[in-house]
mmCIF file of C-alpha atoms in Angstrom:
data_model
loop_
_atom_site.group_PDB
_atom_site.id
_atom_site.type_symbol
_atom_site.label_atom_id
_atom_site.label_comp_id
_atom_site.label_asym_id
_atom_site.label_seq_id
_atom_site.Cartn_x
_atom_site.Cartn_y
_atom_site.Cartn_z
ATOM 1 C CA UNK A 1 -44.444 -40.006 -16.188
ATOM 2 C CA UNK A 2 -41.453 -42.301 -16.871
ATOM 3 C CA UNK A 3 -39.743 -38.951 -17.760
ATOM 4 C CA UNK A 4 -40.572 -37.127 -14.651
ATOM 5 C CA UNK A 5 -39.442 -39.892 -12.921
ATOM 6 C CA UNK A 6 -36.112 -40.374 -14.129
ATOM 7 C CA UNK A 7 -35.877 -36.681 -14.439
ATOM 8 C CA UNK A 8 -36.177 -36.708 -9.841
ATOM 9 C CA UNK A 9 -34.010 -39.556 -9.980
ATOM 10 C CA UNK A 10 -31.267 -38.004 -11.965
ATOM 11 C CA UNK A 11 -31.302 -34.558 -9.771
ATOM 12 C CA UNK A 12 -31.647 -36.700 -6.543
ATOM 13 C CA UNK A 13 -28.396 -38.101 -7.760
ATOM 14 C CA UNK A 14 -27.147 -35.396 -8.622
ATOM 15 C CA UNK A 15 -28.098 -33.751 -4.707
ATOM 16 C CA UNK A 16 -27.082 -36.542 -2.983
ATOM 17 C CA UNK A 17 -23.590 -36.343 -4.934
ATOM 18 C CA UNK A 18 -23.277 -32.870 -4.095
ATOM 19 C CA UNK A 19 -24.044 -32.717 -0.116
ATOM 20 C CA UNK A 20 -21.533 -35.913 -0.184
ATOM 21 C CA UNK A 21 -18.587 -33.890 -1.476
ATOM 22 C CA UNK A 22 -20.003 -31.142 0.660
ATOM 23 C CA UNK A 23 -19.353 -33.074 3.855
ATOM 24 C CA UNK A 24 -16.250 -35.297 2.837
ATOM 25 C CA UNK A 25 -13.227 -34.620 4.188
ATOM 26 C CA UNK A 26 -9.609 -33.767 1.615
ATOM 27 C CA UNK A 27 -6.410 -34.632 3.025
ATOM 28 C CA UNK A 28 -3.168 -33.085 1.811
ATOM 29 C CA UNK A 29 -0.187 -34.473 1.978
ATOM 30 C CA UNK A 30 2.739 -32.235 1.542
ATOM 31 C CA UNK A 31 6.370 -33.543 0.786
ATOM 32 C CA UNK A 32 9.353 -31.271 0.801
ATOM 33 C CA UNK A 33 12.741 -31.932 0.367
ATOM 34 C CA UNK A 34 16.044 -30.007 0.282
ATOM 35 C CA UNK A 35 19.644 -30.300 -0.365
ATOM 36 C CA UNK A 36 21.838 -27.186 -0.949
ATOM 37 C CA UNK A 37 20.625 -25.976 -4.317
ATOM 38 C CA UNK A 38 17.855 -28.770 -5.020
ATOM 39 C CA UNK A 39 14.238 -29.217 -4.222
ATOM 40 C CA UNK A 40 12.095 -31.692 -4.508
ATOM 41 C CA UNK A 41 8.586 -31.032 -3.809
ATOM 42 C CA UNK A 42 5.199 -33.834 -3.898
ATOM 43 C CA UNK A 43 2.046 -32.461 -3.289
ATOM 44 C CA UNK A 44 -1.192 -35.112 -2.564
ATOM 45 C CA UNK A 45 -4.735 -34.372 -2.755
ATOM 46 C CA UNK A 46 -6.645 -36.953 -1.042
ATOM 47 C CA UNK A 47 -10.614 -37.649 -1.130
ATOM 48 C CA UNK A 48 -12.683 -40.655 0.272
ATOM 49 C CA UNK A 49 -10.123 -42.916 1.595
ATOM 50 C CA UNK A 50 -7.311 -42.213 -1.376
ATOM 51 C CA UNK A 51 -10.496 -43.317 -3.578
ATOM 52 C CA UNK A 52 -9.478 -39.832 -5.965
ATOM 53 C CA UNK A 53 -6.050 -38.989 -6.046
ATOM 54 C CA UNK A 54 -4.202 -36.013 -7.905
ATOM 55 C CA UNK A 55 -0.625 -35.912 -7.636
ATOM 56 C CA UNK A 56 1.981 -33.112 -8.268
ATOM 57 C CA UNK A 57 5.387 -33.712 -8.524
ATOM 58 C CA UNK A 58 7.946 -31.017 -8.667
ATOM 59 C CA UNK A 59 11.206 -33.484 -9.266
ATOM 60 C CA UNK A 60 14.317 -30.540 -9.161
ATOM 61 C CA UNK A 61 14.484 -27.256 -8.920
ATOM 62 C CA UNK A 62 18.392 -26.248 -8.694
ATOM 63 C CA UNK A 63 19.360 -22.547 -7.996
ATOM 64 C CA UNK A 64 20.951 -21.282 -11.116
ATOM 65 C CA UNK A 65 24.165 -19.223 -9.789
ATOM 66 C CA UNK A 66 24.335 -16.904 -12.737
ATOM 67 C CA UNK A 67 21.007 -15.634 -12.587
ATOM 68 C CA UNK A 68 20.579 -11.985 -12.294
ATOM 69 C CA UNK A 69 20.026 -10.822 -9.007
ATOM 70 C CA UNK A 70 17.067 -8.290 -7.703
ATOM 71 C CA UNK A 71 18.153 -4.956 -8.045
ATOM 72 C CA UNK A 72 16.529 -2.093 -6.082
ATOM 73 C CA UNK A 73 17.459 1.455 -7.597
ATOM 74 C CA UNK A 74 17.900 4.442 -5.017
ATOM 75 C CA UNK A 75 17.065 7.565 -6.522
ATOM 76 C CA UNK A 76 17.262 10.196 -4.474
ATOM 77 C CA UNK A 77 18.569 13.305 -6.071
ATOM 78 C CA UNK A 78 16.682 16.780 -5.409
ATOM 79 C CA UNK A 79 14.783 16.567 -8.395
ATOM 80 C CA UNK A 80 12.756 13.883 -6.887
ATOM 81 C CA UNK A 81 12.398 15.303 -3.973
ATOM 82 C CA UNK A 82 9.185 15.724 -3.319
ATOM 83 C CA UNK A 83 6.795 17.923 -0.925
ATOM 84 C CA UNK A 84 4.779 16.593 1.379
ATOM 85 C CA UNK A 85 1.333 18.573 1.814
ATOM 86 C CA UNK A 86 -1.020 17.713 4.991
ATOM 87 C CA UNK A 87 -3.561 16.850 1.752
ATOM 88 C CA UNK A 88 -1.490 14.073 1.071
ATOM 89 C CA UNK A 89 -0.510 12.993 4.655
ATOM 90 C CA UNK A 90 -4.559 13.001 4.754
ATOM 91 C CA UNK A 91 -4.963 11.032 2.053
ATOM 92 C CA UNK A 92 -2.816 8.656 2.744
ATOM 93 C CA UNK A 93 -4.130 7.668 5.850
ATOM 94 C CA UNK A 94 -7.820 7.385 4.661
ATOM 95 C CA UNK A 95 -6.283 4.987 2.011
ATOM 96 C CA UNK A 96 -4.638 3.545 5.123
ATOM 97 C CA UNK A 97 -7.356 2.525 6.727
ATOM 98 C CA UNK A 98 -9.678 1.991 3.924
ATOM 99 C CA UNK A 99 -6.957 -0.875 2.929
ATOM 100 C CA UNK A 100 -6.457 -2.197 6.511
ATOM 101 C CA UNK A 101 -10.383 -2.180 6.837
ATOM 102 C CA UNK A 102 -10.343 -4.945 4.006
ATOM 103 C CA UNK A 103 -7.447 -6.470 4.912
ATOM 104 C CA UNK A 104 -9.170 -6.873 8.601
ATOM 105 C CA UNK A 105 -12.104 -8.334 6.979
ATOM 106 C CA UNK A 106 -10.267 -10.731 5.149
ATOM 107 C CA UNK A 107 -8.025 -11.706 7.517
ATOM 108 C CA UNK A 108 -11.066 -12.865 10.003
ATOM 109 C CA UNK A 109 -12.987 -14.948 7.203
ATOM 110 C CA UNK A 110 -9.670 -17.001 6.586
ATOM 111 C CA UNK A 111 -8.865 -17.367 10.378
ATOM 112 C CA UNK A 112 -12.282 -19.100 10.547
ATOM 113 C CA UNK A 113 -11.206 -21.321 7.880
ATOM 114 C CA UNK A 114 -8.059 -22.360 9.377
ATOM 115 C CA UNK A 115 -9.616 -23.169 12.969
ATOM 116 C CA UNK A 116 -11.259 -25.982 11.010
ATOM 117 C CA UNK A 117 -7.919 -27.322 8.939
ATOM 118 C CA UNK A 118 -6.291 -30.203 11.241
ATOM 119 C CA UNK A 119 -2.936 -31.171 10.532
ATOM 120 C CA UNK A 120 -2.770 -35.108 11.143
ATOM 121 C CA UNK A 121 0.830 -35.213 10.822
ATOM 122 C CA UNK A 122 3.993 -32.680 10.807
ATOM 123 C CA UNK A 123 7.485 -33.909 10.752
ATOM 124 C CA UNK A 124 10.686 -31.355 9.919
ATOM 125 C CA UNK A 125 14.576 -32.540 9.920
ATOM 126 C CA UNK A 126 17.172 -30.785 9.464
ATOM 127 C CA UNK A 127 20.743 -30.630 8.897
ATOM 128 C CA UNK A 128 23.163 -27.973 9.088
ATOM 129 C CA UNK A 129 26.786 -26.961 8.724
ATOM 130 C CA UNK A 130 28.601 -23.695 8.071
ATOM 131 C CA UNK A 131 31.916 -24.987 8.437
ATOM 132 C CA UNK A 132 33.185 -23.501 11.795
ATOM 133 C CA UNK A 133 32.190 -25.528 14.727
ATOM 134 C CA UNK A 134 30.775 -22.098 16.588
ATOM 135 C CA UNK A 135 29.129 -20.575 13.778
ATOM 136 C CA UNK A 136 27.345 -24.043 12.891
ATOM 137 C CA UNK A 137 25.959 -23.864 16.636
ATOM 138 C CA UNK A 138 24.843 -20.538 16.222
ATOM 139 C CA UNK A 139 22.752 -21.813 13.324
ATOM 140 C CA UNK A 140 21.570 -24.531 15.104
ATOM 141 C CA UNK A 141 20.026 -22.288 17.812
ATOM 142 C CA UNK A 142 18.780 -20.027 15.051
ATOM 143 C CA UNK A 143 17.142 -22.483 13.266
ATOM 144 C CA UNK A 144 15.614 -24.076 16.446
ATOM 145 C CA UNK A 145 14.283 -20.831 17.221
ATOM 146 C CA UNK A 146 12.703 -20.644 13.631
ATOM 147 C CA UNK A 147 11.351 -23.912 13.372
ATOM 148 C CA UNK A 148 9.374 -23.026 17.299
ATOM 149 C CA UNK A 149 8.694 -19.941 16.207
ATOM 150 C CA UNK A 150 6.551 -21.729 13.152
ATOM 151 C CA UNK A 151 5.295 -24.152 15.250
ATOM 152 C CA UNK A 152 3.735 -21.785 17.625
ATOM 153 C CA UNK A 153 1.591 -19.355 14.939
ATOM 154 C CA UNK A 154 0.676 -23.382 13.131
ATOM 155 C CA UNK A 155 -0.811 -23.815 16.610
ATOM 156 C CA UNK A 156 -2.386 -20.910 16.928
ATOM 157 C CA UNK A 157 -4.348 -20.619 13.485
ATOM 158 C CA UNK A 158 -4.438 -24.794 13.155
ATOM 159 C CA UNK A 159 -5.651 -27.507 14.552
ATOM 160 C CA UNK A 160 -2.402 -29.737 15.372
ATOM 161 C CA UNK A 161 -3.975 -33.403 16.256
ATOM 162 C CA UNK A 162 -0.940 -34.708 17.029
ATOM 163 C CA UNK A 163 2.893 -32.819 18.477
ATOM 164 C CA UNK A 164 5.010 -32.242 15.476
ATOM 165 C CA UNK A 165 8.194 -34.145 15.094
ATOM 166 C CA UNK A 166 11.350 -31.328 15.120
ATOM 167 C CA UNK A 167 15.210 -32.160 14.716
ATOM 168 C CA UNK A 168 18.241 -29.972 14.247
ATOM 169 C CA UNK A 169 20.954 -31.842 13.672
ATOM 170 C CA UNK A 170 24.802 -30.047 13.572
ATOM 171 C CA UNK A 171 26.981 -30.689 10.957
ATOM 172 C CA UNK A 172 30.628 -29.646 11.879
ATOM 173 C CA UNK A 173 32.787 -30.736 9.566
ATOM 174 C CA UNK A 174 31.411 -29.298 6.331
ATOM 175 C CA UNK A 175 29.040 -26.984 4.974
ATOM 176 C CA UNK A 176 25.852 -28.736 4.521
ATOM 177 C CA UNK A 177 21.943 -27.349 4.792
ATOM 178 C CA UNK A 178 19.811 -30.605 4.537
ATOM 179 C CA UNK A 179 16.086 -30.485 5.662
ATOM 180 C CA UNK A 180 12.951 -32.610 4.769
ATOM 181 C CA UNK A 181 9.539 -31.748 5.391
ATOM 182 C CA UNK A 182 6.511 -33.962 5.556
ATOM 183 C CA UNK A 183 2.968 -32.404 6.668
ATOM 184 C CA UNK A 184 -0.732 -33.843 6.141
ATOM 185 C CA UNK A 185 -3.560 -32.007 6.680
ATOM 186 C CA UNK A 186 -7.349 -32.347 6.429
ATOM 187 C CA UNK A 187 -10.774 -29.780 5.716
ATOM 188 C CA UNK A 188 -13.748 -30.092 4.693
ATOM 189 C CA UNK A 189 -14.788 -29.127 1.448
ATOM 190 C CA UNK A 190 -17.804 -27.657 2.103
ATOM 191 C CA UNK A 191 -15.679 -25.444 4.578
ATOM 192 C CA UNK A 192 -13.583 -24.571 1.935
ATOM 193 C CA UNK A 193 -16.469 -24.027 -0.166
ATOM 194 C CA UNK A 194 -18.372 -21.542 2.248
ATOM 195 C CA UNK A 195 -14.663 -19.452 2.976
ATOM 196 C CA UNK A 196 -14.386 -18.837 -0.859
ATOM 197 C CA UNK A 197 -17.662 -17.906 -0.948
ATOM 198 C CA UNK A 198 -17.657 -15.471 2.014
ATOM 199 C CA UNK A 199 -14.336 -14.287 0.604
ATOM 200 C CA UNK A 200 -16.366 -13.258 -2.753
ATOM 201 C CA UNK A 201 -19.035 -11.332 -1.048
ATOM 202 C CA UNK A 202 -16.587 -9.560 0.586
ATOM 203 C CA UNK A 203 -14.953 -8.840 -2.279
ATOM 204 C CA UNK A 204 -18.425 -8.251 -4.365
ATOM 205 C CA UNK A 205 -17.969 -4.380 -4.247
ATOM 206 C CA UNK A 206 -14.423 -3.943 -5.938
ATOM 207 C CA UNK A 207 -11.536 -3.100 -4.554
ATOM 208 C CA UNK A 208 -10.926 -0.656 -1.779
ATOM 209 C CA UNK A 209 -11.547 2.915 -2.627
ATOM 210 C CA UNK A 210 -8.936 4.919 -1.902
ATOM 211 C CA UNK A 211 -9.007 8.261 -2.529
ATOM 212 C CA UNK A 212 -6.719 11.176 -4.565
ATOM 213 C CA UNK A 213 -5.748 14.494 -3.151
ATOM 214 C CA UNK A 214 -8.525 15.992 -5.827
ATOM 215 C CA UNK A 215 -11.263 14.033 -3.846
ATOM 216 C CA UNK A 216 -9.836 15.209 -0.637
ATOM 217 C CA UNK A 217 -10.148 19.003 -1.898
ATOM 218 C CA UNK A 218 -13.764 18.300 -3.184
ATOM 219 C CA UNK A 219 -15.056 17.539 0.236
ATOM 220 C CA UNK A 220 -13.004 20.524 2.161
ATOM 221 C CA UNK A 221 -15.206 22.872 -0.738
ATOM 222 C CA UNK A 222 -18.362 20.625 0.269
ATOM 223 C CA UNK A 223 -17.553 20.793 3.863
ATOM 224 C CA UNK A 224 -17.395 24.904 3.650
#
């Protein structure tokens, strides 16, 4: 009996443990800063009150200017030239839409998700110079536009609790690009939880099965 009992007790623990983490709430904090070539980047993760903390700190990443670049080679010479049959225009857009068909799917499990993540706090200054006084307020515009632009899809997949703090701020007498990016926000884990596990019964039967010209002949011969 006194093993039975302790037995429940441990697994009532053990229950009551897990619906708690089910139903309590993380909070990340997200810290980004730039100056021309460096980064620094502090990530929080936040659970019961700052009880459990886990910190990341990314302290410089600098832009190496001898790097090798991305190079994309353009072959196009006749002998890659290739025919295109109406087999393979066929068979590309099954494959099409057998990839958007996931993609769709997807794409609505981790819209749910997001409808649920609240950010408690988003703050974004900037500063930028180009060195001409009309180019730099060119920027300025453009970069207004981009930082809206963000604002507006955050809004639209996110929960914003409170209006985000934007400033632009020209820089005309040298070149400067200077920004610094705070944002907190908060989910459940147990919504977290359920998304990754919807995403892995979606994802239960493989990848999408997209089809060669060879299977696309094999049905015209089944279809006659």
């Amino acid at each position: 009996m006194n093993i039975l009992f302790w037995l429940l007790l441990a697994l009532s623990i053990l229950l009551l443990l897990f619906i708690l983490i089910i139903f309590s709430k993380l909070t990340i904090l997200v810290n980004y800063y730039h100056h021309n070539d460096n980064d620094d980047l502090k990530v929080e993760l936040r659970i019961w009150f700052g009880l459990i903390k886990y910190k990341k700190h990314i302290p410089l990443i600098k832009v190496d200017d001898n790097s090798p670049s991305i190079v994309v080679e353009d072959n196009s010479s006749d002998k890659n030239v290739k025919q295109i049959t109406p087999n393979d225009m066929l068979t590309n857009l099954q494959n099409t839409k057998e990839m958007l068909k996931h993609v769709f799917g997807m794409h609505v499990i981790v819209r749910k998700f997001f409808r649920k993540v609240t950010i408690k706090k988003f703050e974004w200054h900037s500063m930028i110079g180009v060195g001409d006084a009309a180019h730099t307020g060119m920027a300025t515009g453009a970069l207004w536009a981009v930082k809206g632009g963000i604002i507006g899809l955050l809004s639209h997949f996110l929960k914003l609790k409170e209006m985000p703090q934007l400033t632009v701020t020209p820089h005309f007498q040298a070149v400067v690009i200077h920004t610094q990016l705070t944002c907190i926000f908060q989910f459940r884990i147990g919504q977290a939880i359920l998304a990754g596990l919807k995403l892995i019964k979606f994802w239960k039967g493989g990848k999408p099965h997209f089809k060669s010209k060879a299977n696309i002949s094999d049905e015209k011969v089944k279809s006659i």
